[in-house]
Amino acid sequence: MGGVRLTGREALALLPYARRDALAFYAELLARHGDTVSMPVAPRTKFHVLSRPEHVAHVLVGNQANYLKARTYRPLTEVVGNGLLTSEGEHWARQRRLVQPMFSRRHVVSFGGDMASAATRAVDTWADDARIEAATTMSALALDVVGRALFGADLTGDAAGVAPTMDLLMDRMIRVTSNPLFWITPNYHEWRTPNRRKADAAKARLDAIVDRMIADRKRRGSGDGDGDGDLLDMLLAARDAESGTAMSEQQVRDELMTFMVAGHETTANTLVWTFSLLSTHPEARRRLESEVDSVLAGRVPDADDADKLEWTNAVVSEALRLYPPAWTLEREAIADDEVDGVRIRAGSMVATPPWLVHRHPEHWTNPEGFDPERFLPEAARGRHKFAYLPFGGGRRQCVGSGFAMLEAVLILAVITQRYRLDLAPGVRPRPDPMITLRPRGKVPMTVRAR
Ligand code: HEM
């Protein structure tokens, strides 16, 4: 399929619509104009939306050295500082090398116990016919997992405060990047607007949690006592290979904040979408229940079980295809480039949104349908490597992907063993493209004992 270049006037006319419903806007532009759409967003700056797996392969892998994280990530640095998600260059490479071993398969498997027991603790508080609000419930559960597994900390008491703080910070980021001033003023996000002051106060609440974790650890000494240490130990003990110096206090805080935020928000969303989809697809849910019952026979699952839960994995993967929490990935070109006939000038922005790639009609039959069969091993064979990228691609791909999949599968299995979650009558969550793809509004669900 071809592509289109919109004029400034056309792009401006579309802006209100783009802001009101970015997902529908993108999908419609591409349905009408082809696989690539280029729009001016500022003088001499274009925003290119690319939707084919081949485009992803070029931008995120083949020519990745030419693409840095886009300016739209800048407001995120107000929250996570110069941590792994937002840093660049040699600094990023060093930090990535440092934390990577913590997320190796061998290590991730050891977190299975924390994941399953967090889920068990949560379901132990439920009763037949109880009402839960799925978004807050899953957010608290995912925060509990990250707290225990990575930081050896009990964050259950913080969950009620973290959820509204995250809402506020995401809202702030969207407001900043959808303001035309952001696109023409490099440091607009630093202006001391009332919105910024509110965000600073919110961020201070998250800082307090991070500071408490560091102070506790310094007071009590090394983490879990099994000699292996956790992410917090690793960050505190890290020494630069050449100079032998420790990470600065600020750097440790930024990394902790990065992992606390990136490590729970996305997984929580995945779980909400998964349970919503299952509630409206009884056939897939019955198959899930029967797999969980037969593989686990009533036991609490561990990481080995997770490998055997083929359908459970497929359900999570399909939820991630339809509702990828990182719904868009954005980069900025360093030098001129060309992708599929589109000229990309240095300084331009490029988006390869998983939301679109995951729905590309040449790569997915019935793209809008919920069909976990696609992720059974035989069906997945032959698919383009980048037709599916919930965790991104190339060197900046998610360091926590194995952790996230294991966590989502174990939590889904533990809950399914005991309960069936149904959306409250009339509730059909719609996606809200904030920084992550969240359900719009509350998601009331009824839990029924099985
Ligand atoms: C279903 C859950 C998750 C999804 C969908 C997800 C998705 C992603 C994506 C797409 C990226 C790349 C962003 C880009 O290229 O612009 C990313 C990066 C990252 N994710 Fe995840 N993530 C998830 C869970 C986690 C978890 C559980 C952790 C930590 C425990 C984590 C930590 C990170 C970090 C630190 C980065 C930055 C990596 C780097 O740039 O080196 N994520 N994630």
Coordinates of N, CA and C in Angstrom, one line a residue, residues 294-378:
S294 N -6.4 -28.7 34.7 CA -5.7 -30.0 34.5 C -4.2 -29.9 34.7
V295 N -3.6 -28.8 34.3 CA -2.1 -28.7 34.5 C -1.7 -28.5 36.0
L296 N -2.5 -27.8 36.7 CA -2.1 -27.4 38.1 C -2.7 -28.4 39.1
A297 N -3.8 -29.0 38.8 CA -4.5 -29.9 39.7 C -4.6 -29.3 41.1
G298 N -4.9 -28.0 41.2 CA -5.1 -27.3 42.5 C -3.9 -26.8 43.2
R299 N -2.7 -27.0 42.6 CA -1.5 -26.5 43.2 C -1.3 -25.0 42.9
V300 N -0.5 -24.3 43.7 CA -0.1 -23.0 43.4 C 1.0 -23.1 42.3
P301 N 0.8 -22.4 41.1 CA 1.7 -22.6 40.0 C 3.1 -22.0 40.3
D302 N 4.1 -22.6 39.7 CA 5.5 -22.0 39.7 C 5.9 -21.7 38.2
A303 N 7.1 -21.3 38.1 CA 7.6 -20.9 36.7 C 7.6 -22.1 35.8
D304 N 7.9 -23.3 36.2 CA 7.8 -24.5 35.3 C 6.4 -24.7 34.8
D305 N 5.4 -24.5 35.7 CA 4.0 -24.7 35.3 C 3.7 -23.7 34.2
A306 N 4.2 -22.5 34.4 CA 3.9 -21.4 33.4 C 4.2 -21.8 32.0
D307 N 5.3 -22.5 31.8 CA 5.7 -23.0 30.5 C 4.7 -24.0 29.9
K308 N 4.1 -24.8 30.8 CA 3.2 -25.8 30.3 C 1.8 -25.2 30.0
L309 N 1.5 -24.0 30.5 CA 0.2 -23.4 30.4 C 0.1 -22.7 29.0
E310 N 0.0 -23.5 27.9 CA 0.1 -23.0 26.6 C -1.0 -22.0 26.2
W311 N -2.2 -22.4 26.6 CA -3.4 -21.6 26.2 C -3.4 -20.3 27.1
T312 N -3.0 -20.4 28.3 CA -2.9 -19.3 29.2 C -1.9 -18.2 28.6
N313 N -0.8 -18.7 28.2 CA 0.2 -17.8 27.5 C -0.4 -17.2 26.3
A314 N -1.1 -18.0 25.5 CA -1.7 -17.5 24.2 C -2.7 -16.4 24.5
V315 N -3.5 -16.6 25.6 CA -4.5 -15.6 26.0 C -3.9 -14.3 26.3
V316 N -2.8 -14.3 27.1 CA -2.1 -13.1 27.5 C -1.5 -12.4 26.2
S317 N -0.9 -13.2 25.4 CA -0.3 -12.7 24.1 C -1.3 -12.0 23.2
E318 N -2.5 -12.6 23.1 CA -3.5 -12.1 22.3 C -4.1 -10.8 22.9
A319 N -4.1 -10.7 24.2 CA -4.6 -9.5 24.9 C -3.5 -8.4 24.6
L320 N -2.3 -8.8 24.6 CA -1.2 -7.8 24.3 C -1.2 -7.3 22.9
R321 N -1.7 -8.2 22.0 CA -1.8 -7.8 20.6 C -2.9 -6.8 20.4
L322 N -4.0 -7.1 21.0 CA -5.2 -6.1 20.8 C -5.0 -4.9 21.6
Y323 N -4.5 -5.0 22.8 CA -4.3 -3.8 23.7 C -2.9 -3.7 24.1
P324 N -2.0 -3.4 23.2 CA -0.6 -3.2 23.7 C -0.4 -2.1 24.6
P325 N 0.0 -2.3 25.9 CA 0.1 -1.2 26.8 C 1.1 -0.1 26.3
A326 N 2.2 -0.5 25.6 CA 3.0 0.6 24.9 C 2.4 0.7 23.5
W327 N 1.4 1.5 23.4 CA 0.6 1.4 22.1 C 1.3 2.1 21.0
T328 N 2.2 3.1 21.3 CA 3.0 3.7 20.3 C 4.5 3.7 20.7
L329 N 5.4 3.6 19.7 CA 6.8 3.8 20.0 C 7.3 4.9 19.2
E330 N 8.0 5.9 19.8 CA 8.3 7.1 19.0 C 9.8 7.3 19.1
R331 N 10.4 7.7 17.9 CA 11.8 8.0 17.8 C 12.0 9.3 17.1
E332 N 13.2 9.8 17.1 CA 13.6 11.0 16.4 C 14.9 10.7 15.6
A333 N 14.9 11.0 14.3 CA 16.0 10.7 13.4 C 17.2 11.6 13.7
I334 N 18.4 11.0 13.7 CA 19.6 11.9 13.9 C 20.0 12.4 12.5
A335 N 20.0 11.5 11.5 CA 20.4 11.9 10.2 C 19.3 11.6 9.2
D336 N 19.4 12.1 8.0 CA 18.4 11.8 7.0 C 18.3 10.3 6.7
D337 N 17.1 9.9 6.4 CA 17.0 8.4 6.2 C 15.8 8.3 5.2
E338 N 15.6 7.1 4.7 CA 14.4 6.8 3.9 C 13.8 5.5 4.3
V339 N 12.5 5.4 4.5 CA 11.9 4.2 4.8 C 10.7 4.0 3.9
D340 N 10.8 2.9 3.1 CA 9.7 2.5 2.2 C 9.3 3.7 1.3
G341 N 10.2 4.4 0.8 CA 10.0 5.6 -0.1 C 9.7 6.9 0.7
V342 N 9.6 6.8 2.0 CA 9.3 8.1 2.7 C 10.6 8.7 3.1
R343 N 10.8 10.0 2.8 CA 12.0 10.7 3.2 C 11.9 11.2 4.6
I344 N 12.9 10.8 5.4 CA 12.8 11.2 6.8 C 14.0 12.1 7.1
R345 N 13.7 13.3 7.3 CA 14.8 14.3 7.5 C 15.3 14.2 9.0
A346 N 16.6 14.6 9.1 CA 17.1 14.6 10.5 C 16.2 15.5 11.4
G347 N 16.0 15.1 12.6 CA 15.1 15.8 13.5 C 13.7 15.5 13.4
S348 N 13.3 14.7 12.4 CA 11.9 14.3 12.3 C 11.5 13.3 13.3
M349 N 10.2 13.1 13.5 CA 9.8 12.1 14.4 C 9.2 10.9 13.6
V350 N 9.4 9.8 14.2 CA 8.9 8.5 13.5 C 8.1 7.7 14.6
A351 N 6.9 7.3 14.3 CA 6.2 6.4 15.2 C 5.9 5.1 14.5
T352 N 6.2 4.0 15.2 CA 5.9 2.7 14.7 C 4.9 2.1 15.8
P353 N 3.6 2.5 15.7 CA 2.7 2.1 16.8 C 2.3 0.6 16.8
P354 N 2.7 -0.1 17.9 CA 2.2 -1.5 17.9 C 0.7 -1.6 17.7
W355 N -0.1 -0.6 18.2 CA -1.5 -0.5 18.0 C -1.9 -0.8 16.5
L356 N -1.1 -0.2 15.6 CA -1.4 -0.3 14.2 C -0.8 -1.6 13.6
V357 N 0.5 -1.8 13.9 CA 1.2 -3.0 13.4 C 0.4 -4.3 13.7
H358 N -0.1 -4.3 15.0 CA -0.8 -5.5 15.4 C -2.1 -5.7 14.7
R359 N -2.5 -4.7 13.9 CA -3.8 -4.8 13.2 C -3.6 -4.7 11.7
H360 N -2.4 -4.9 11.3 CA -2.2 -4.7 9.9 C -2.8 -5.9 9.1
P361 N -3.8 -5.5 8.2 CA -4.6 -6.6 7.6 C -3.8 -7.6 6.7
E362 N -2.6 -7.2 6.3 CA -1.8 -8.2 5.5 C -1.2 -9.2 6.4
H363 N -1.1 -8.9 7.7 CA -0.3 -9.8 8.6 C -1.2 -10.5 9.6
W364 N -2.5 -10.0 9.7 CA -3.4 -10.6 10.7 C -4.8 -10.8 10.1
T365 N -5.3 -12.0 10.1 CA -6.6 -12.2 9.6 C -7.6 -11.8 10.7
N366 N -8.7 -11.2 10.4 CA -9.7 -10.7 11.4 C -9.0 -10.0 12.5
P367 N -8.3 -8.9 12.2 CA -7.4 -8.2 13.1 C -8.1 -7.8 14.4
E368 N -9.4 -7.4 14.3 CA -10.1 -6.9 15.5 C -10.6 -8.1 16.4
G369 N -10.5 -9.3 15.9 CA -11.1 -10.4 16.7 C -10.2 -10.9 17.8
F370 N -10.7 -11.4 18.9 CA -9.9 -11.9 20.0 C -9.8 -13.4 19.7
D371 N -8.6 -13.9 19.3 CA -8.4 -15.2 18.9 C -7.0 -15.7 19.4
P372 N -6.9 -16.3 20.7 CA -5.6 -16.7 21.2 C -5.0 -17.8 20.4
E373 N -5.8 -18.5 19.5 CA -5.2 -19.6 18.7 C -4.0 -19.1 17.9
R374 N -4.0 -17.8 17.6 CA -2.9 -17.2 16.8 C -1.6 -17.4 17.5
F375 N -1.6 -17.6 18.8 CA -0.4 -17.6 19.5 C 0.0 -19.0 20.0
L376 N -0.7 -20.0 19.5 CA -0.3 -21.4 19.7 C 0.9 -21.6 18.8
P377 N 1.9 -22.5 19.2 CA 3.1 -22.5 18.4 C 3.0 -22.7 16.9
E378 N 2.1 -23.6 16.5 CA 2.0 -23.9 15.0 C 1.5 -22.6 14.3

